[in-house]
PDB file of C-alpha atoms and ligand atoms in Angstrom:
ATOM      1  CA  MET A 201     169.226  72.552 161.823  1.00  0.00           C
ATOM      2  CA  LYS A 202     168.943  76.238 160.947  1.00  0.00           C
ATOM      3  CA  THR A 203     171.867  77.570 162.935  1.00  0.00           C
ATOM      4  CA  LEU A 204     174.981  75.639 163.760  1.00  0.00           C
ATOM      5  CA  LYS A 205     176.575  76.078 167.184  1.00  0.00           C
ATOM      6  CA  ILE A 206     180.332  75.746 167.594  1.00  0.00           C
ATOM      7  CA  ALA A 207     182.081  75.689 170.970  1.00  0.00           C
ATOM      8  CA  ILE A 208     185.598  77.117 171.198  1.00  0.00           C
ATOM      9  CA  GLN A 209     187.887  77.935 174.116  1.00  0.00           C
ATOM     10  CA  LYS A 210     187.062  81.261 175.761  1.00  0.00           C
ATOM     11  CA  SER A 211     190.617  82.088 176.747  1.00  0.00           C
ATOM     12  CA  GLY A 212     193.858  80.133 176.833  1.00  0.00           C
ATOM     13  CA  ARG A 213     196.229  78.489 174.425  1.00  0.00           C
ATOM     14  CA  LEU A 214     193.656  77.478 171.837  1.00  0.00           C
ATOM     15  CA  ASN A 215     191.525  80.632 171.844  1.00  0.00           C
ATOM     16  CA  GLU A 216     193.490  82.879 169.519  1.00  0.00           C
ATOM     17  CA  LYS A 217     194.148  80.251 166.842  1.00  0.00           C
ATOM     18  CA  SER A 218     190.548  79.035 166.986  1.00  0.00           C
ATOM     19  CA  VAL A 219     189.235  82.573 166.440  1.00  0.00           C
ATOM     20  CA  GLN A 220     191.789  83.127 163.659  1.00  0.00           C
ATOM     21  CA  LEU A 221     190.813  79.886 161.913  1.00  0.00           C
ATOM     22  CA  LEU A 222     187.132  80.839 161.894  1.00  0.00           C
ATOM     23  CA  LYS A 223     187.974  84.360 160.623  1.00  0.00           C
ATOM     24  CA  ASN A 224     190.172  82.841 157.887  1.00  0.00           C
ATOM     25  CA  CYS A 225     187.139  80.786 156.858  1.00  0.00           C
ATOM     26  CA  GLY A 226     185.521  84.100 155.956  1.00  0.00           C
ATOM     27  CA  LEU A 227     183.253  84.220 158.997  1.00  0.00           C
ATOM     28  CA  ASN A 228     182.470  87.667 160.416  1.00  0.00           C
ATOM     29  CA  PHE A 229     181.814  87.962 164.125  1.00  0.00           C
ATOM     30  CA  GLU A 230     182.559  90.148 167.122  1.00  0.00           C
ATOM     31  CA  ASN A 231     185.033  88.676 169.549  1.00  0.00           C
ATOM     32  CA  TYR A 232     184.380  90.518 172.816  1.00  0.00           C
ATOM     33  CA  LYS A 233     186.265  89.045 175.738  1.00  0.00           C
ATOM     34  CA  SER A 234     183.173  89.527 177.909  1.00  0.00           C
ATOM     35  CA  SER A 235     180.605  87.711 175.787  1.00  0.00           C
ATOM     36  CA  LEU A 236     179.861  84.000 175.964  1.00  0.00           C
ATOM     37  CA  ILE A 237     178.040  83.814 172.646  1.00  0.00           C
ATOM     38  CA  SER A 238     178.756  85.518 169.350  1.00  0.00           C
ATOM     39  CA  GLN A 239     176.605  85.442 166.232  1.00  0.00           C
ATOM     40  CA  VAL A 240     178.322  85.079 162.861  1.00  0.00           C
ATOM     41  CA  SER A 241     176.778  87.671 160.522  1.00  0.00           C
ATOM     42  CA  ASN A 242     177.452  85.942 157.177  1.00  0.00           C
ATOM     43  CA  PHE A 243     176.922  82.233 157.977  1.00  0.00           C
ATOM     44  CA  PRO A 244     174.269  80.515 160.116  1.00  0.00           C
ATOM     45  CA  LEU A 245     176.677  79.915 162.974  1.00  0.00           C
ATOM     46  CA  GLU A 246     176.719  80.794 166.649  1.00  0.00           C
ATOM     47  CA  ILE A 247     180.000  80.661 168.569  1.00  0.00           C
ATOM     48  CA  LEU A 248     179.946  79.591 172.218  1.00  0.00           C
ATOM     49  CA  PHE A 249     183.020  80.577 174.232  1.00  0.00           C
ATOM     50  CA  LEU A 250     183.657  77.968 176.941  1.00  0.00           C
ATOM     51  CA  ARG A 251     186.319  76.406 179.162  1.00  0.00           C
ATOM     52  CA  ASP A 252     188.053  73.785 177.079  1.00  0.00           C
ATOM     53  CA  ASP A 253     187.268  71.035 179.598  1.00  0.00           C
ATOM     54  CA  ASP A 254     183.529  71.501 179.024  1.00  0.00           C
ATOM     55  CA  ILE A 255     183.626  71.389 175.229  1.00  0.00           C
ATOM     56  CA  PRO A 256     183.615  67.600 174.591  1.00  0.00           C
ATOM     57  CA  GLU A 257     180.594  67.019 176.823  1.00  0.00           C
ATOM     58  CA  TYR A 258     178.695  70.000 175.419  1.00  0.00           C
ATOM     59  CA  VAL A 259     179.141  68.514 171.959  1.00  0.00           C
ATOM     60  CA  GLN A 260     178.229  64.991 173.049  1.00  0.00           C
ATOM     61  CA  ASP A 261     175.085  66.308 174.769  1.00  0.00           C
ATOM     62  CA  GLY A 262     174.065  68.476 171.819  1.00  0.00           C
ATOM     63  CA  ILE A 263     174.371  71.874 173.528  1.00  0.00           C
ATOM     64  CA  ALA A 264     176.884  72.643 170.779  1.00  0.00           C
ATOM     65  CA  ASP A 265     176.850  70.829 167.421  1.00  0.00           C
ATOM     66  CA  ILE A 266     180.589  70.974 166.918  1.00  0.00           C
ATOM     67  CA  GLY A 267     183.582  71.979 169.000  1.00  0.00           C
ATOM     68  CA  LEU A 268     187.206  72.828 168.709  1.00  0.00           C
ATOM     69  CA  VAL A 269     189.357  71.322 171.442  1.00  0.00           C
ATOM     70  CA  GLY A 270     192.601  69.483 172.242  1.00  0.00           C
ATOM     71  CA  GLU A 271     192.689  65.736 171.692  1.00  0.00           C
ATOM     72  CA  ASN A 272     193.999  65.385 175.265  1.00  0.00           C
ATOM     73  CA  VAL A 273     190.813  66.904 176.667  1.00  0.00           C
ATOM     74  CA  ILE A 274     188.620  64.689 174.471  1.00  0.00           C
ATOM     75  CA  ALA A 275     190.501  61.583 175.604  1.00  0.00           C
ATOM     76  CA  GLU A 276     190.360  62.609 179.249  1.00  0.00           C
ATOM     77  CA  THR A 277     186.603  63.275 179.261  1.00  0.00           C
ATOM     78  CA  GLU A 278     186.037  59.908 177.533  1.00  0.00           C
ATOM     79  CA  VAL A 279     183.143  61.185 175.432  1.00  0.00           C
ATOM     80  CA  ASP A 280     181.738  59.527 172.347  1.00  0.00           C
ATOM     81  CA  VAL A 281     182.112  62.127 169.586  1.00  0.00           C
ATOM     82  CA  ALA A 282     183.095  62.146 165.916  1.00  0.00           C
ATOM     83  CA  TYR A 283     186.542  63.440 164.924  1.00  0.00           C
ATOM     84  CA  LEU A 284     185.777  65.741 161.984  1.00  0.00           C
ATOM     85  CA  GLN A 285     189.103  67.409 161.234  1.00  0.00           C
ATOM     86  CA  ARG A 286     192.608  67.635 162.678  1.00  0.00           C
ATOM     87  CA  LEU A 287     193.624  71.280 162.788  1.00  0.00           C
ATOM     88  CA  GLY A 288     197.413  71.239 163.039  1.00  0.00           C
ATOM     89  CA  PHE A 289     197.750  73.649 165.973  1.00  0.00           C
ATOM     90  CA  GLY A 290     197.832  73.292 169.761  1.00  0.00           C
ATOM     91  CA  LYS A 291     200.343  70.470 169.373  1.00  0.00           C
ATOM     92  CA  CYS A 292     201.755  69.003 172.558  1.00  0.00           C
ATOM     93  CA  ASP A 293     202.818  65.696 174.123  1.00  0.00           C
ATOM     94  CA  LEU A 294     201.585  64.116 177.321  1.00  0.00           C
ATOM     95  CA  LYS A 295     204.504  62.546 179.128  1.00  0.00           C
ATOM     96  CA  ILE A 296     205.387  60.855 182.352  1.00  0.00           C
ATOM     97  CA  ALA A 297     208.288  62.722 183.980  1.00  0.00           C
ATOM     98  CA  ILE A 298     210.441  61.827 186.962  1.00  0.00           C
ATOM     99  CA  PRO A 299     212.845  63.752 189.213  1.00  0.00           C
ATOM    100  CA  ASN A 300     216.428  63.935 187.872  1.00  0.00           C
ATOM    101  CA  ASN A 301     217.654  61.849 190.824  1.00  0.00           C
ATOM    102  CA  SER A 302     214.865  59.242 190.638  1.00  0.00           C
ATOM    103  CA  THR A 303     215.734  55.553 190.853  1.00  0.00           C
ATOM    104  CA  ILE A 304     212.909  54.673 188.438  1.00  0.00           C
ATOM    105  CA  GLN A 305     214.348  53.020 185.331  1.00  0.00           C
ATOM    106  CA  THR A 306     211.645  50.934 183.699  1.00  0.00           C
ATOM    107  CA  LEU A 307     207.901  51.253 183.439  1.00  0.00           C
ATOM    108  CA  GLN A 308     207.577  48.347 185.887  1.00  0.00           C
ATOM    109  CA  ASP A 309     209.308  50.479 188.515  1.00  0.00           C
ATOM    110  CA  PHE A 310     206.118  52.613 188.712  1.00  0.00           C
ATOM    111  CA  GLU A 311     204.312  49.738 190.459  1.00  0.00           C
ATOM    112  CA  GLY A 312     203.004  51.122 193.762  1.00  0.00           C
ATOM    113  CA  LYS A 313     204.435  54.605 193.095  1.00  0.00           C
ATOM    114  CA  ALA A 314     202.482  57.872 193.258  1.00  0.00           C
ATOM    115  CA  ILE A 315     201.996  59.847 190.035  1.00  0.00           C
ATOM    116  CA  ALA A 316     200.433  63.329 190.090  1.00  0.00           C
ATOM    117  CA  THR A 317     198.366  64.429 187.092  1.00  0.00           C
ATOM    118  CA  SER A 318     195.408  66.435 185.802  1.00  0.00           C
ATOM    119  CA  TYR A 319     194.728  63.569 183.381  1.00  0.00           C
ATOM    120  CA  PRO A 320     193.821  60.600 185.609  1.00  0.00           C
ATOM    121  CA  ASN A 321     191.772  58.796 182.956  1.00  0.00           C
ATOM    122  CA  ILE A 322     194.409  58.876 180.204  1.00  0.00           C
ATOM    123  CA  LEU A 323     197.110  57.852 182.686  1.00  0.00           C
ATOM    124  CA  GLY A 324     194.924  55.153 184.262  1.00  0.00           C
ATOM    125  CA  LYS A 325     194.298  53.561 180.861  1.00  0.00           C
ATOM    126  CA  TYR A 326     197.974  53.673 179.942  1.00  0.00           C
ATOM    127  CA  LEU A 327     199.035  52.051 183.217  1.00  0.00           C
ATOM    128  CA  ALA A 328     196.327  49.404 182.937  1.00  0.00           C
ATOM    129  CA  GLN A 329     197.477  48.543 179.406  1.00  0.00           C
ATOM    130  CA  ASN A 330     200.937  47.998 180.834  1.00  0.00           C
ATOM    131  CA  ASN A 331     199.657  46.005 183.829  1.00  0.00           C
ATOM    132  CA  ILE A 332     200.902  48.520 186.359  1.00  0.00           C
ATOM    133  CA  THR A 333     199.049  49.588 189.475  1.00  0.00           C
ATOM    134  CA  ALA A 334     200.158  53.002 190.665  1.00  0.00           C
ATOM    135  CA  ASP A 335     198.624  55.593 192.954  1.00  0.00           C
ATOM    136  CA  ILE A 336     197.210  58.279 190.647  1.00  0.00           C
ATOM    137  CA  LYS A 337     196.959  61.611 192.462  1.00  0.00           C
ATOM    138  CA  MET A 338     194.576  64.041 190.781  1.00  0.00           C
ATOM    139  CA  ILE A 339     195.878  67.627 190.893  1.00  0.00           C
ATOM    140  CA  SER A 340     194.227  70.350 188.848  1.00  0.00           C
ATOM    141  CA  GLY A 341     197.156  72.757 188.367  1.00  0.00           C
ATOM    142  CA  SER A 342     200.958  73.053 188.733  1.00  0.00           C
ATOM    143  CA  VAL A 343     201.432  69.300 188.667  1.00  0.00           C
ATOM    144  CA  GLU A 344     205.179  69.743 188.141  1.00  0.00           C
ATOM    145  CA  ILE A 345     205.824  70.967 191.699  1.00  0.00           C
ATOM    146  CA  SER A 346     204.362  67.858 193.301  1.00  0.00           C
ATOM    147  CA  PRO A 347     207.501  65.603 193.393  1.00  0.00           C
ATOM    148  CA  GLY A 348     209.507  68.483 194.926  1.00  0.00           C
ATOM    149  CA  LEU A 349     206.874  68.791 197.647  1.00  0.00           C
ATOM    150  CA  GLY A 350     207.058  65.075 198.339  1.00  0.00           C
ATOM    151  CA  LEU A 351     203.500  64.512 197.100  1.00  0.00           C
ATOM    152  CA  SER A 352     204.400  62.107 194.310  1.00  0.00           C
ATOM    153  CA  ASP A 353     207.242  60.094 192.760  1.00  0.00           C
ATOM    154  CA  ALA A 354     206.473  61.245 189.231  1.00  0.00           C
ATOM    155  CA  ILE A 355     204.090  63.374 187.201  1.00  0.00           C
ATOM    156  CA  PHE A 356     202.058  62.916 184.056  1.00  0.00           C
ATOM    157  CA  ASP A 357     201.400  66.164 182.202  1.00  0.00           C
ATOM    158  CA  ILE A 358     201.541  68.161 178.988  1.00  0.00           C
ATOM    159  CA  VAL A 359     205.105  68.887 177.917  1.00  0.00           C
ATOM    160  CA  SER A 360     205.947  71.121 174.987  1.00  0.00           C
ATOM    161  CA  THR A 361     209.536  72.391 175.251  1.00  0.00           C
ATOM    162  CA  GLY A 362     210.497  70.717 178.516  1.00  0.00           C
ATOM    163  CA  GLY A 363     211.509  74.035 180.122  1.00  0.00           C
ATOM    164  CA  THR A 364     208.975  73.724 182.946  1.00  0.00           C
ATOM    165  CA  LEU A 365     210.188  70.202 183.693  1.00  0.00           C
ATOM    166  CA  ARG A 366     213.815  71.314 183.814  1.00  0.00           C
ATOM    167  CA  SER A 367     213.148  74.238 186.107  1.00  0.00           C
ATOM    168  CA  ASN A 368     211.464  71.840 188.532  1.00  0.00           C
ATOM    169  CA  GLY A 369     214.287  69.293 188.514  1.00  0.00           C
ATOM    170  CA  LEU A 370     212.341  66.806 186.380  1.00  0.00           C
ATOM    171  CA  LYS A 371     213.144  64.885 183.191  1.00  0.00           C
ATOM    172  CA  PRO A 372     210.844  63.169 180.706  1.00  0.00           C
ATOM    173  CA  PHE A 373     210.487  59.405 181.223  1.00  0.00           C
ATOM    174  CA  CYS A 374     208.166  58.387 178.381  1.00  0.00           C
ATOM    175  CA  ASP A 375     205.602  59.724 175.896  1.00  0.00           C
ATOM    176  CA  VAL A 376     202.048  58.548 176.418  1.00  0.00           C
ATOM    177  CA  MET A 377     200.034  60.611 173.936  1.00  0.00           C
ATOM    178  CA  ALA A 378     200.523  63.236 171.213  1.00  0.00           C
ATOM    179  CA  SER A 379     197.776  65.823 170.929  1.00  0.00           C
ATOM    180  CA  GLU A 380     196.609  68.605 168.640  1.00  0.00           C
ATOM    181  CA  ALA A 381     193.458  70.677 168.274  1.00  0.00           C
ATOM    182  CA  ILE A 382     190.595  68.780 166.625  1.00  0.00           C
ATOM    183  CA  LEU A 383     187.189  69.733 165.290  1.00  0.00           C
ATOM    184  CA  ILE A 384     184.674  67.352 166.826  1.00  0.00           C
ATOM    185  CA  GLY A 385     180.980  66.817 166.208  1.00  0.00           C
ATOM    186  CA  ARG A 386     178.105  64.740 167.489  1.00  0.00           C
ATOM    187  CA  LYS A 387     178.056  61.213 166.066  1.00  0.00           C
ATOM    188  CA  GLY A 388     175.521  60.851 163.267  1.00  0.00           C
ATOM    189  CA  GLU A 389     175.535  64.571 162.363  1.00  0.00           C
ATOM    190  CA  GLU A 390     178.627  64.404 160.155  1.00  0.00           C
ATOM    191  CA  ASN A 391     176.647  64.867 156.934  1.00  0.00           C
ATOM    192  CA  ASN A 392     174.715  67.954 157.981  1.00  0.00           C
ATOM    193  CA  HIS A 393     175.164  70.406 155.106  1.00  0.00           C
ATOM    194  CA  LEU A 394     176.281  73.306 157.309  1.00  0.00           C
ATOM    195  CA  ILE A 395     178.907  71.120 158.979  1.00  0.00           C
ATOM    196  CA  VAL A 396     180.086  69.832 155.605  1.00  0.00           C
ATOM    197  CA  GLU A 397     180.403  73.392 154.262  1.00  0.00           C
ATOM    198  CA  LEU A 398     182.336  74.569 157.309  1.00  0.00           C
ATOM    199  CA  ILE A 399     184.738  71.604 157.078  1.00  0.00           C
ATOM    200  CA  GLN A 400     185.338  72.391 153.394  1.00  0.00           C
ATOM    201  CA  ARG A 401     186.197  75.969 154.280  1.00  0.00           C
ATOM    202  CA  ILE A 402     188.507  74.838 157.076  1.00  0.00           C
ATOM    203  CA  GLN A 403     190.257  72.367 154.757  1.00  0.00           C
ATOM    204  CA  SER A 404     190.850  75.051 152.142  1.00  0.00           C
ATOM    205  CA  VAL A 405     192.461  77.279 154.793  1.00  0.00           C
ATOM    206  CA  LEU A 406     194.627  74.406 156.091  1.00  0.00           C
ATOM    207  CA  ARG A 407     195.735  73.454 152.570  1.00  0.00           C
ATOM    208  CA  ALA A 408     196.668  77.052 151.838  1.00  0.00           C
ATOM    209  CA  LYS A 409     198.695  77.294 155.027  1.00  0.00           C
ATOM    210  CA  GLU A 410     200.913  74.405 153.927  1.00  0.00           C
ATOM    211  CA  THR A 411     201.497  75.951 150.537  1.00  0.00           C
ATOM    212  CA  LYS A 412     203.205  79.042 149.112  1.00  0.00           C
ATOM    213  CA  TYR A 413     202.689  80.820 145.816  1.00  0.00           C
ATOM    214  CA  VAL A 414     205.950  81.321 143.884  1.00  0.00           C
ATOM    215  CA  VAL A 415     206.706  83.583 140.968  1.00  0.00           C
ATOM    216  CA  LEU A 416     210.097  83.542 139.276  1.00  0.00           C
ATOM    217  CA  ASN A 417     211.858  84.373 136.037  1.00  0.00           C
ATOM    218  CA  VAL A 418     213.958  81.836 134.192  1.00  0.00           C
ATOM    219  CA  GLU A 419     215.653  81.374 130.839  1.00  0.00           C
ATOM    220  CA  LYS A 420     213.652  79.182 128.478  1.00  0.00           C
ATOM    221  CA  THR A 421     216.558  76.758 128.212  1.00  0.00           C
ATOM    222  CA  ASN A 422     216.069  75.819 131.876  1.00  0.00           C
ATOM    223  CA  LEU A 423     212.263  75.956 131.828  1.00  0.00           C
ATOM    224  CA  ASP A 424     211.636  72.193 131.665  1.00  0.00           C
ATOM    225  CA  LYS A 425     213.778  71.510 134.699  1.00  0.00           C
ATOM    226  CA  VAL A 426     212.064  74.284 136.660  1.00  0.00           C
ATOM    227  CA  LEU A 427     208.605  72.993 135.710  1.00  0.00           C
ATOM    228  CA  GLN A 428     209.478  69.523 136.959  1.00  0.00           C
ATOM    229  CA  MET A 429     210.221  71.006 140.357  1.00  0.00           C
ATOM    230  CA  LEU A 430     207.012  73.039 140.593  1.00  0.00           C
ATOM    231  CA  PRO A 431     204.052  70.796 139.810  1.00  0.00           C
ATOM    232  CA  GLY A 432     201.454  73.396 140.900  1.00  0.00           C
ATOM    233  CA  VAL A 433     197.813  72.682 141.756  1.00  0.00           C
ATOM    234  CA  LYS A 434     197.119  71.590 138.155  1.00  0.00           C
ATOM    235  CA  SER A 435     200.241  72.737 136.363  1.00  0.00           C
ATOM    236  CA  PRO A 436     202.316  75.937 136.506  1.00  0.00           C
ATOM    237  CA  SER A 437     201.520  79.016 134.395  1.00  0.00           C
ATOM    238  CA  VAL A 438     204.262  80.200 132.043  1.00  0.00           C
ATOM    239  CA  LEU A 439     204.178  83.763 130.732  1.00  0.00           C
ATOM    240  CA  PRO A 440     206.584  85.313 128.232  1.00  0.00           C
ATOM    241  CA  LEU A 441     208.750  88.207 129.442  1.00  0.00           C
ATOM    242  CA  SER A 442     209.426  91.159 127.156  1.00  0.00           C
ATOM    243  CA  GLU A 443     213.094  90.169 127.219  1.00  0.00           C
ATOM    244  CA  THR A 444     213.446  87.408 124.633  1.00  0.00           C
ATOM    245  CA  GLY A 445     214.503  83.985 125.837  1.00  0.00           C
ATOM    246  CA  TRP A 446     213.029  84.538 129.308  1.00  0.00           C
ATOM    247  CA  VAL A 447     209.709  83.474 130.866  1.00  0.00           C
ATOM    248  CA  ALA A 448     207.917  83.999 134.192  1.00  0.00           C
ATOM    249  CA  VAL A 449     206.685  80.883 136.005  1.00  0.00           C
ATOM    250  CA  HIS A 450     203.815  81.025 138.530  1.00  0.00           C
ATOM    251  CA  SER A 451     203.210  77.996 140.705  1.00  0.00           C
ATOM    252  CA  VAL A 452     202.760  76.699 144.251  1.00  0.00           C
ATOM    253  CA  ILE A 453     205.121  74.756 146.496  1.00  0.00           C
ATOM    254  CA  GLN A 454     204.751  72.948 149.783  1.00  0.00           C
ATOM    255  CA  GLU A 455     205.975  74.936 152.744  1.00  0.00           C
ATOM    256  CA  ARG A 456     207.967  71.951 154.017  1.00  0.00           C
ATOM    257  CA  ASP A 457     210.226  71.689 150.974  1.00  0.00           C
ATOM    258  CA  PHE A 458     210.375  75.430 150.510  1.00  0.00           C
ATOM    259  CA  TRP A 459     214.109  76.009 151.213  1.00  0.00           C
ATOM    260  CA  ASP A 460     215.247  72.894 149.314  1.00  0.00           C
ATOM    261  CA  LYS A 461     213.374  73.977 146.234  1.00  0.00           C
ATOM    262  CA  ILE A 462     214.372  77.633 146.432  1.00  0.00           C
ATOM    263  CA  ASN A 463     218.046  76.663 146.487  1.00  0.00           C
ATOM    264  CA  GLU A 464     217.621  74.241 143.589  1.00  0.00           C
ATOM    265  CA  LEU A 465     215.684  76.849 141.607  1.00  0.00           C
ATOM    266  CA  LYS A 466     218.465  79.394 142.161  1.00  0.00           C
ATOM    267  CA  SER A 467     221.004  76.904 140.882  1.00  0.00           C
ATOM    268  CA  LEU A 468     218.935  76.630 137.695  1.00  0.00           C
ATOM    269  CA  GLY A 469     219.386  80.359 137.206  1.00  0.00           C
ATOM    270  CA  ALA A 470     215.939  81.395 138.441  1.00  0.00           C
ATOM    271  CA  GLN A 471     215.781  85.110 139.225  1.00  0.00           C
ATOM    272  CA  GLY A 472     213.391  87.494 140.934  1.00  0.00           C
ATOM    273  CA  ILE A 473     211.957  84.694 143.055  1.00  0.00           C
ATOM    274  CA  VAL A 474     208.925  85.957 144.986  1.00  0.00           C
ATOM    275  CA  VAL A 475     207.188  83.719 147.529  1.00  0.00           C
ATOM    276  CA  MET A 476     203.746  84.715 148.789  1.00  0.00           C
ATOM    277  CA  PRO A 477     201.282  83.337 151.323  1.00  0.00           C
ATOM    278  CA  ILE A 478     198.046  81.855 149.994  1.00  0.00           C
ATOM    279  CA  GLU A 479     194.762  82.555 151.727  1.00  0.00           C
ATOM    280  CA  LYS A 480     192.646  79.634 150.502  1.00  0.00           C
ATOM    281  CA  ILE A 481     192.935  76.690 148.076  1.00  0.00           C
ATOM    282  CA  ILE A 482     189.597  75.397 146.835  1.00  0.00           C
ATOM    283  CA  LEU A 483     189.887  72.087 145.037  1.00  0.00           C
TER     284      LEU A 483
HETATM  285  P1  LIG S  33     190.585  76.541 180.281  1.00  0.00           P
HETATM  286  O1  LIG S  33     190.559  77.804 181.051  1.00  0.00           O
HETATM  287  O2  LIG S  33     189.834  76.666 178.990  1.00  0.00           O
HETATM  288  O3  LIG S  33     190.195  75.343 181.085  1.00  0.00           O
HETATM  289  P2  LIG S  33     193.280  75.422 180.367  1.00  0.00           P
HETATM  290  O4  LIG S  33     194.101  76.214 181.323  1.00  0.00           O
HETATM  291  O5  LIG S  33     192.726  74.102 180.798  1.00  0.00           O
HETATM  292  O6  LIG S  33     192.108  76.352 179.810  1.00  0.00           O
HETATM  293  P3  LIG S  33     195.260  75.840 178.262  1.00  0.00           P
HETATM  294  O7  LIG S  33     196.517  75.914 179.071  1.00  0.00           O
HETATM  295  O8  LIG S  33     194.747  77.101 177.664  1.00  0.00           O
HETATM  296  O9  LIG S  33     194.089  75.084 179.054  1.00  0.00           O
HETATM  297  O10 LIG S  33     195.523  74.770 177.119  1.00  0.00           O
HETATM  298  C1  LIG S  33     194.512  74.399 176.241  1.00  0.00           C
HETATM  299  C2  LIG S  33     194.982  73.259 175.372  1.00  0.00           C
HETATM  300  O11 LIG S  33     196.094  73.683 174.573  1.00  0.00           O
HETATM  301  C3  LIG S  33     195.512  72.039 176.086  1.00  0.00           C
HETATM  302  O12 LIG S  33     194.475  71.207 176.563  1.00  0.00           O
HETATM  303  C4  LIG S  33     196.317  71.368 174.976  1.00  0.00           C
HETATM  304  O13 LIG S  33     195.455  70.648 174.118  1.00  0.00           O
HETATM  305  C5  LIG S  33     196.865  72.545 174.196  1.00  0.00           C
HETATM  306  N1  LIG S  33     198.310  72.823 174.425  1.00  0.00           N
HETATM  307  C6  LIG S  33     199.242  72.933 173.461  1.00  0.00           C
HETATM  308  N2  LIG S  33     200.465  73.188 173.955  1.00  0.00           N
HETATM  309  C7  LIG S  33     200.338  73.264 175.267  1.00  0.00           C
HETATM  310  C8  LIG S  33     201.260  73.513 176.335  1.00  0.00           C
HETATM  311  N3  LIG S  33     202.544  73.738 176.126  1.00  0.00           N
HETATM  312  N4  LIG S  33     200.763  73.534 177.590  1.00  0.00           N
HETATM  313  C9  LIG S  33     199.455  73.331 177.814  1.00  0.00           C
HETATM  314  N5  LIG S  33     198.550  73.096 176.816  1.00  0.00           N
HETATM  315  C10 LIG S  33     198.966  73.050 175.563  1.00  0.00           C
HETATM  316 ZN1  LIG S  34     190.935  73.456 180.900  1.00  0.00          ZN
END
């Protein structure tokens, strides 16, 4: 393979973050809204801009080598592809929701009921696993209005904040699937050197995103305690300050325990704490 082809969403919720991820990997390309294909100038990669629904099949059939798409779409199209990397964005849940005044109380109550969805395959599997036979009504958009119109007793759809459900008089009944954006590839191609290099670049960007670079000043008497809190990639750097008895510590911390650690560091007398984003971490 001389040039790798990656399929990403042309426009929609995944487009911007997909483009940003590839740019953060150091890839240079033009991102014209009108073009369907873009050539990366500094890596043998071609980007195909497609509807997200088409991406899993394009990858399975080899029209694209890899693709970036929501797990929900992969599951719904029931393709046989390799999961190469979870990407941590485009997170959402697929839920069954019912009208606020519904009499449905248990999953068994869905027997014989009508459920509207754009995800008939995922829903069908879930119901079958639970031995329930319901009438799945395939609707391609605005599923949430269907109970109000008397078309169904419930819906099965993507829910992120729940605001759309609420404004349509619906409430979540149960979670069926959690989804995020995933990099997929054709089975058997996982070891292609271009794919391996791209995954390494993506992983270094993802690692960096979870991590912050911290610089702070502390009195030597508290240095040991501070070092224990900031393990760093290998270990923190300690530099003397011109003021005697003081040192500067450079290290990295995980974004998720950022505020806990900052408060603890302050209580150890750390001063001039600067926290900076990291672009890439290459291990
Ligand atoms: P396309 O025109 O490419 O077919 P679409 O309208 O089907 O786009 P989008 O609404 O852009 O799809 O959503 C793309 C993906 O983003 C979803 O399949 C899902 O994986 C993810 N996603 C994350 N949060 C949400 C959300 N709140 N609503 C819908 N999709 C979400
Ligand atoms: Zn779509």
